[in-house]
CSV table of C-alpha atoms in Angstrom, one decimal:
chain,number,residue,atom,x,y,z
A,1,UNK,CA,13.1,-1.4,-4.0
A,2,UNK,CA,15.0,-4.9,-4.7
A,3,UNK,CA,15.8,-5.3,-0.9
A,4,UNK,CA,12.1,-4.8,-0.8
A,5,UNK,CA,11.4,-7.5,-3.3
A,6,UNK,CA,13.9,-9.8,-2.3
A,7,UNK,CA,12.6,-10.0,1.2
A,8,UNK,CA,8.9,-10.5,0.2
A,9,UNK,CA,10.1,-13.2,-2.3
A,10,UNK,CA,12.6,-14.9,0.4
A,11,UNK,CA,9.7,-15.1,3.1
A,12,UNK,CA,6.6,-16.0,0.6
A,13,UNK,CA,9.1,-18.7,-0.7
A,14,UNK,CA,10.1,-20.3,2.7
A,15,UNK,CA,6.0,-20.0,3.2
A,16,UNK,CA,5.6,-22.0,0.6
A,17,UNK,CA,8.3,-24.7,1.0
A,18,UNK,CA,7.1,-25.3,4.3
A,19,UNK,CA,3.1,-25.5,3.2
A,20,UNK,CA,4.8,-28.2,0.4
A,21,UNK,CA,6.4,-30.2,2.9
A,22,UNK,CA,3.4,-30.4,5.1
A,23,UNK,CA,1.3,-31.7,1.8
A,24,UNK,CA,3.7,-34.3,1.8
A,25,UNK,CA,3.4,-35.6,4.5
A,26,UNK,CA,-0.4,-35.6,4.5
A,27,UNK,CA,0.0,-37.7,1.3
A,28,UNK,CA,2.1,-40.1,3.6
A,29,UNK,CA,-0.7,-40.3,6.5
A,30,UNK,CA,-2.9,-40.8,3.7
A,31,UNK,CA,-1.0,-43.6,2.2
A,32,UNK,CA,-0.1,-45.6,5.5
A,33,UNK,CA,-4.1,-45.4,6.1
A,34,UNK,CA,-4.8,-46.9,3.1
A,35,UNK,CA,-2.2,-49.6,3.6
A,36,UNK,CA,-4.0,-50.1,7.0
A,37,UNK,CA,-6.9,-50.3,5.1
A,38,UNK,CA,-9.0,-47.6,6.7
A,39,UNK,CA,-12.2,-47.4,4.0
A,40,UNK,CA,-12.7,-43.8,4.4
A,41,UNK,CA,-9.2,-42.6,4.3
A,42,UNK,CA,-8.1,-45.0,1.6
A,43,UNK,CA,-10.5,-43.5,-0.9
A,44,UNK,CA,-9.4,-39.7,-0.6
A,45,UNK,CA,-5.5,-41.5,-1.3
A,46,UNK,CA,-6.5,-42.6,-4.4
A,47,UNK,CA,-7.7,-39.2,-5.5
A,48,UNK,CA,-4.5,-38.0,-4.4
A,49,UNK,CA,-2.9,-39.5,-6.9
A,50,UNK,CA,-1.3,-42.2,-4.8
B,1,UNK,CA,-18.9,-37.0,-1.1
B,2,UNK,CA,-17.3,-38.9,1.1
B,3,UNK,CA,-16.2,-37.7,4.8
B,4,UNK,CA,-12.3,-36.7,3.4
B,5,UNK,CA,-13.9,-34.4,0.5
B,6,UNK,CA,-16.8,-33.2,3.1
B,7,UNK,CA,-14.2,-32.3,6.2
B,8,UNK,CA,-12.4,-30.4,3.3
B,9,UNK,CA,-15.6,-28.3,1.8
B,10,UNK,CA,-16.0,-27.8,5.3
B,11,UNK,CA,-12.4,-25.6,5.8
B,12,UNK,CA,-12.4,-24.3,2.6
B,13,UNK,CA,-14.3,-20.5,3.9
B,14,UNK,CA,-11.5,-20.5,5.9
B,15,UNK,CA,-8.9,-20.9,3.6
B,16,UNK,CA,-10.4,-18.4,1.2
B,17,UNK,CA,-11.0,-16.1,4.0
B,18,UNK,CA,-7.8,-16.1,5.2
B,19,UNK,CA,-6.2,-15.9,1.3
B,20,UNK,CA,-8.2,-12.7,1.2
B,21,UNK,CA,-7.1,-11.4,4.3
B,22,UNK,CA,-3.5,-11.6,3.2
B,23,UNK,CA,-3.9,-10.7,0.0
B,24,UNK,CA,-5.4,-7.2,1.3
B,25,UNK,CA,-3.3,-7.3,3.9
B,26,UNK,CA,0.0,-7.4,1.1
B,27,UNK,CA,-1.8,-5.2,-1.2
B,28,UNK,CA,-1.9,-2.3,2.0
B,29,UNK,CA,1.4,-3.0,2.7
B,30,UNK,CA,2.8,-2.7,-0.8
B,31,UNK,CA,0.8,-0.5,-2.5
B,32,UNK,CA,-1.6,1.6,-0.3
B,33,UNK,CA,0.9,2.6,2.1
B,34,UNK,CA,2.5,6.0,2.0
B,35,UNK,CA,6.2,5.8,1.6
B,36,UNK,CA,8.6,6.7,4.4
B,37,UNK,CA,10.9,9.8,3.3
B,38,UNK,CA,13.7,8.5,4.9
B,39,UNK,CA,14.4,5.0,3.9
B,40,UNK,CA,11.7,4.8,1.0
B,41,UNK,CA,10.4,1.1,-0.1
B,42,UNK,CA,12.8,-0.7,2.1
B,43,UNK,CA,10.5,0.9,5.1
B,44,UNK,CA,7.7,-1.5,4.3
B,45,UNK,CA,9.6,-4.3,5.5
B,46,UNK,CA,8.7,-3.3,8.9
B,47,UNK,CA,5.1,-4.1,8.1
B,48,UNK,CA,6.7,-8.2,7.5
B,49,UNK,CA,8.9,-7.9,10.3
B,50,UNK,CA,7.0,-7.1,13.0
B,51,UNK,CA,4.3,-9.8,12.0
B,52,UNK,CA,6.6,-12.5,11.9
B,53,UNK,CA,8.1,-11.2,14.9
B,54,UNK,CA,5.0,-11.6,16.7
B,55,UNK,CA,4.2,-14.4,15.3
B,56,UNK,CA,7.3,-16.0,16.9
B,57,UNK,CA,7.3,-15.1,19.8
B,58,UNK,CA,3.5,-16.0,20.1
B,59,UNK,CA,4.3,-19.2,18.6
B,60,UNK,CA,7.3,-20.0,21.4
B,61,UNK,CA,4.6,-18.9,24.5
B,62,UNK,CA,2.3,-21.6,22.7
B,63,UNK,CA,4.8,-24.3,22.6
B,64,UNK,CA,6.1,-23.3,26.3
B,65,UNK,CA,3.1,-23.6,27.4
B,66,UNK,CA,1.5,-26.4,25.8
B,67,UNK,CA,5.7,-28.2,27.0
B,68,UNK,CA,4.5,-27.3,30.5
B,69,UNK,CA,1.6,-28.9,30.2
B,70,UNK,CA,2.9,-32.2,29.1
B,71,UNK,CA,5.4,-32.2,32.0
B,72,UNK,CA,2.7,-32.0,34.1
B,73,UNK,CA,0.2,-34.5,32.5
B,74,UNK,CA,2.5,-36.7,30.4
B,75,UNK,CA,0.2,-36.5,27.4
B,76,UNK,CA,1.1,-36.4,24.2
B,77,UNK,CA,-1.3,-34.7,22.6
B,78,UNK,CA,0.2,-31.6,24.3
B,79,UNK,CA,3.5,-32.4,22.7
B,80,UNK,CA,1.5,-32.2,19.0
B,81,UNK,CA,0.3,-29.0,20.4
B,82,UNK,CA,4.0,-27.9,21.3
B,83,UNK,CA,5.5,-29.5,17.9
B,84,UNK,CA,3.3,-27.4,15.6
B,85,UNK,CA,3.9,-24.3,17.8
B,86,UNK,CA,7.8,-24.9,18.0
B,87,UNK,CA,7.5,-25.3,13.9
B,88,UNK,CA,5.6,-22.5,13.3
B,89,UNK,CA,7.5,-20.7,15.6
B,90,UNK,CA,11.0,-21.7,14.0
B,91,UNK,CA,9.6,-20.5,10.4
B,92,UNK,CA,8.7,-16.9,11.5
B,93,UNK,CA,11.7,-16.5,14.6
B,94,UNK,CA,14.4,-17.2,10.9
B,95,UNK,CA,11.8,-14.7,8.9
B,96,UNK,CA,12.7,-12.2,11.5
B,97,UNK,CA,16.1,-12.2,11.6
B,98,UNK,CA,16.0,-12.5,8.3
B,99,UNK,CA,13.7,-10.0,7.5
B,100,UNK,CA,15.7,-8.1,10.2
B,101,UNK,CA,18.9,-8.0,8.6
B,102,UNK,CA,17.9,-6.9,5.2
B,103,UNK,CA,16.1,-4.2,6.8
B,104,UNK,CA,19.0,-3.3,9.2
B,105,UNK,CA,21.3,-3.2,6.1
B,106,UNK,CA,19.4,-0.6,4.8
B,107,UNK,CA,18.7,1.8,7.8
B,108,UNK,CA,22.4,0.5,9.8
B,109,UNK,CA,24.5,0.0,6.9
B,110,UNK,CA,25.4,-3.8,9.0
B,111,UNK,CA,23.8,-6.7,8.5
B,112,UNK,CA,24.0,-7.8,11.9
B,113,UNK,CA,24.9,-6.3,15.5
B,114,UNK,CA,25.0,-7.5,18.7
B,115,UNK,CA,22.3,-5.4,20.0
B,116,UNK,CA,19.9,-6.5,22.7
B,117,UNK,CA,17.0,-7.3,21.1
B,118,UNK,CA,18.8,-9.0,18.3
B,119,UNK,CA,20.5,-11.1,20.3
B,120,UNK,CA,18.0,-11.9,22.6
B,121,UNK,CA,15.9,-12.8,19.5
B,122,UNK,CA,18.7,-15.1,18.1
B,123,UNK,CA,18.8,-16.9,21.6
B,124,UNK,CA,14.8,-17.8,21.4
B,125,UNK,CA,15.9,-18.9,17.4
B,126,UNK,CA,18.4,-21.0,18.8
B,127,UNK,CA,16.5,-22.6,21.7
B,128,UNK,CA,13.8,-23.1,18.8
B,129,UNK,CA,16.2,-24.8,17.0
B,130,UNK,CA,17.3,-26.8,19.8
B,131,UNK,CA,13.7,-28.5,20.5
B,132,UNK,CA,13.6,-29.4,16.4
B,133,UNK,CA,17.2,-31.0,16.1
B,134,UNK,CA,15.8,-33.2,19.7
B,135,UNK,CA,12.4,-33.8,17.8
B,136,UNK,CA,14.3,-35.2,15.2
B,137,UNK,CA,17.2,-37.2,16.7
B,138,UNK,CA,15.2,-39.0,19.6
B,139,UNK,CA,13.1,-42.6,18.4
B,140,UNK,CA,10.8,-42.5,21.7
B,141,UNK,CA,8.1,-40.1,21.5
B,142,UNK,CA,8.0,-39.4,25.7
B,143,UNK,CA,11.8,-39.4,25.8
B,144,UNK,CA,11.4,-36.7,22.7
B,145,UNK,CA,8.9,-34.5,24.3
B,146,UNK,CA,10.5,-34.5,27.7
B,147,UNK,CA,13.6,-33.0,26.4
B,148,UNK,CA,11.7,-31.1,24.0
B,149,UNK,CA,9.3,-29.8,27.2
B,150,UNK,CA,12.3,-29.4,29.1
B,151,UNK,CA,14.1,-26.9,26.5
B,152,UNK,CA,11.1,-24.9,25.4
B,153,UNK,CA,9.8,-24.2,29.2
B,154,UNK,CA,13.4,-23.1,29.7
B,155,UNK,CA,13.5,-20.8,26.6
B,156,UNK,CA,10.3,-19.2,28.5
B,157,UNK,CA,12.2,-16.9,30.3
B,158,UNK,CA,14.0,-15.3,27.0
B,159,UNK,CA,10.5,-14.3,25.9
B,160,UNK,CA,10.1,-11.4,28.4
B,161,UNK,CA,13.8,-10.4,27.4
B,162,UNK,CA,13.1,-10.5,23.7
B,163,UNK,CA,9.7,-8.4,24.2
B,164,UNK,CA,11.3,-5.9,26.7
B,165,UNK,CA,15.2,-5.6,25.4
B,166,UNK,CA,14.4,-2.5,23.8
B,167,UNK,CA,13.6,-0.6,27.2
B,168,UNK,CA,15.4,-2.4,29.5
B,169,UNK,CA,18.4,-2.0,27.8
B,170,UNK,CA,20.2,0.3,25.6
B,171,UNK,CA,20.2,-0.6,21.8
B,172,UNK,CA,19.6,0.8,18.6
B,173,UNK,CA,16.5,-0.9,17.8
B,174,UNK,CA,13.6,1.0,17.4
B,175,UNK,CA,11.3,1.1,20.2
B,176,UNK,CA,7.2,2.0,18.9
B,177,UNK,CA,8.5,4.9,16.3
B,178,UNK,CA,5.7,7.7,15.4
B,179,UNK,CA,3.8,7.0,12.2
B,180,UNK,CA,1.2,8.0,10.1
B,181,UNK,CA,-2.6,6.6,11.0
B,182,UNK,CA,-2.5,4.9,7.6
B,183,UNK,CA,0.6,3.3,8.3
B,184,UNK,CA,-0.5,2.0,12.0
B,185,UNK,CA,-3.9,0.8,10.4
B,186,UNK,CA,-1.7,-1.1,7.7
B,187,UNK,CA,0.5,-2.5,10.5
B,188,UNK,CA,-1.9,-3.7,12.5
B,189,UNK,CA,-4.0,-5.6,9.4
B,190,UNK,CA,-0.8,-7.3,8.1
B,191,UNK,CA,-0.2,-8.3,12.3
B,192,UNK,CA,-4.2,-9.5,12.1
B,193,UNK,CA,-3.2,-11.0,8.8
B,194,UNK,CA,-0.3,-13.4,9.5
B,195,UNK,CA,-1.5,-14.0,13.2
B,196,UNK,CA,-5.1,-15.8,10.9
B,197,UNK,CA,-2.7,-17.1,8.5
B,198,UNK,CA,0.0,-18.7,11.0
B,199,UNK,CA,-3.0,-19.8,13.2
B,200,UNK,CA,-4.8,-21.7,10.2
B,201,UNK,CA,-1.2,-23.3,9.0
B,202,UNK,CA,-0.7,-24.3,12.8
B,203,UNK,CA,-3.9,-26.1,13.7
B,204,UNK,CA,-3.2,-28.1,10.4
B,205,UNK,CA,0.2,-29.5,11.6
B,206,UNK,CA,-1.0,-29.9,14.6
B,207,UNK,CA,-4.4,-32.2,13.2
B,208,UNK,CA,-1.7,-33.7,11.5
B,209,UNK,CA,0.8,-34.5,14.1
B,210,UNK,CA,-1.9,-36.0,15.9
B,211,UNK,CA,-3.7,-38.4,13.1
B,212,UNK,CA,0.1,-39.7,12.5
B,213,UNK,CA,0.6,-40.3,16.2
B,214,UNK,CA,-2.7,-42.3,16.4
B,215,UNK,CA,-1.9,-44.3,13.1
B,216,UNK,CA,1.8,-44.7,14.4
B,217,UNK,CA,0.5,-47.1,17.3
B,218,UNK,CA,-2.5,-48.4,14.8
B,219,UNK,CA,0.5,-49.6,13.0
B,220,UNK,CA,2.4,-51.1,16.0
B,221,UNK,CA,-0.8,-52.8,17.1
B,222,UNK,CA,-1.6,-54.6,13.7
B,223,UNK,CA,1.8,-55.7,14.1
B,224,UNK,CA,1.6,-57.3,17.1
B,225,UNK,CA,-1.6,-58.9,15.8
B,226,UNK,CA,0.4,-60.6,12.6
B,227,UNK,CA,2.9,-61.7,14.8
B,228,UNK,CA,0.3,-63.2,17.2
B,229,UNK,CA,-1.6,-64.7,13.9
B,230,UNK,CA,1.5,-66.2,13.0
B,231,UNK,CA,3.0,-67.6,16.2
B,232,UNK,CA,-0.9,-69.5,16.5
């Protein structure tokens, strides 16, 4: 049963990590567009938080 | 609303569809499928394994394919194609070794063995890992996807190898062993599942690999433009 869970676990936490990284860097794009001051994109980096 | 928080509206069925779809997936998998006498729990690995598996290999056919393509047209938009496949396909070739081994531990009492389908698995793993290490070490982005293009198209002939190892050669993998109709029907959702789920995760990268290659030469454009401001 705990080979079981640790698997599960392992695989939904690499998942996750990579999902993560790829928000990152969509935060980024979203960033460098609002530097290049693309109106559309520049608004939905501020509600990112950024 | 503007277009950002529309285009988003606009996936978010998908997302929740797919959530669903693994969730029912995980629950049949975990909880609604009858427990081998044999090995017990540790047989519902196999339900994660061969997903990913498949997963991986379909992922490396993708990015072959989508490398042969760019050799042929020198496009990059068919490397995007081949970067988000060769990632996706990294993820789920290390989830099923990993996922492998555990379960091999188990049922083998051995982590690892140089059986054929292992190994030919760990060879596509390694060519995988190849094409990321060049994605990440080469500055020009045709220079990159050659190699890249060049590596992956190569790797295409250890995909028949991996898929066929089993009855081609002698091992002690498992070929297609009997199982119980609930037990196929839970296989074969969690392989629907992941193959929704993986697809979804990979037409995002690749969206995204593309938008950052167009605002990459935005970039080098409006710099070219200061420059010129400047110089005048």
């Amino acid at each position: 049963m705990t080979t079981l869970i640790v698997t599960y676990v392992i695989c939904a936490f690499a998942v996750a990590l990579y999902i993560l990284r790829m928000s990152g860097l969509q935060r980024q794009i979203l960033k460098r567009m609002a530097a290049q001051q693309l109106p559309l994109q520049s608004s939905a980096a501020e509600k990112s938080g950024d | 609303m503007n277009q950002h928080t529309k285009s988003h509206s606009h996936f978010r069925p998908i997302y929740v569809g797919t959530a669903c779809v693994m969730t029912a997936a995980l629950v049949m998998a975990l909880y609604f499928a009858p427990t081998e006498e044999t090995m017990g729990h540790v047989q519902r690995i196999l339900y994660l394994h061969v997903s990913v598996a498949w997963i991986g290999l379909l992922g490396f056919a993708v990015m072959g394919a989508a490398a042969m393509a760019y050799l042929f047209r020198r496009d990059l938009d068919w490397d995007c194609w081949s970067q988000a496949a060769n990632e996706v396909g990294w993820l789920c070739c290390s989830l099923t070794l990993l996922t492998g081994s555990l379960w091999a531990h188990s049922a083998w009492g051995t982590w690892w063995t140089w059986d054929p389908r292992l190994t030919t698995m760990f060879i596509l793993w390694a060519l995988c890992s190849c094409c990321l290490v060049v994605r990440g070490s080469i500055e020009h982005p045709h220079h990159k996807a050659r190699l890249a293009g060049i590596i992956a198209v190569l790797g295409l002939i250890d995909l028949p190898l991996v898929v066929m190892a089993t009855r081609w050669f002698r091992g002690v993998h498992p070929v297609s062993p009997e199982m119980e109709p609930t037990m196929r029907i839970t296989l074969l959702l969690n392989v629907v599942a992941f193959t929704i789920f993986f697809t979804v995760l990979f037409l995002r990268r690749r969206s995204q690999l593309l938008s950052e290659r167009l605002l990459h030469s935005l970039e080098i454009q409006t710099l070219k433009i200061r420059e010129m401001e400047i110089l005048t």
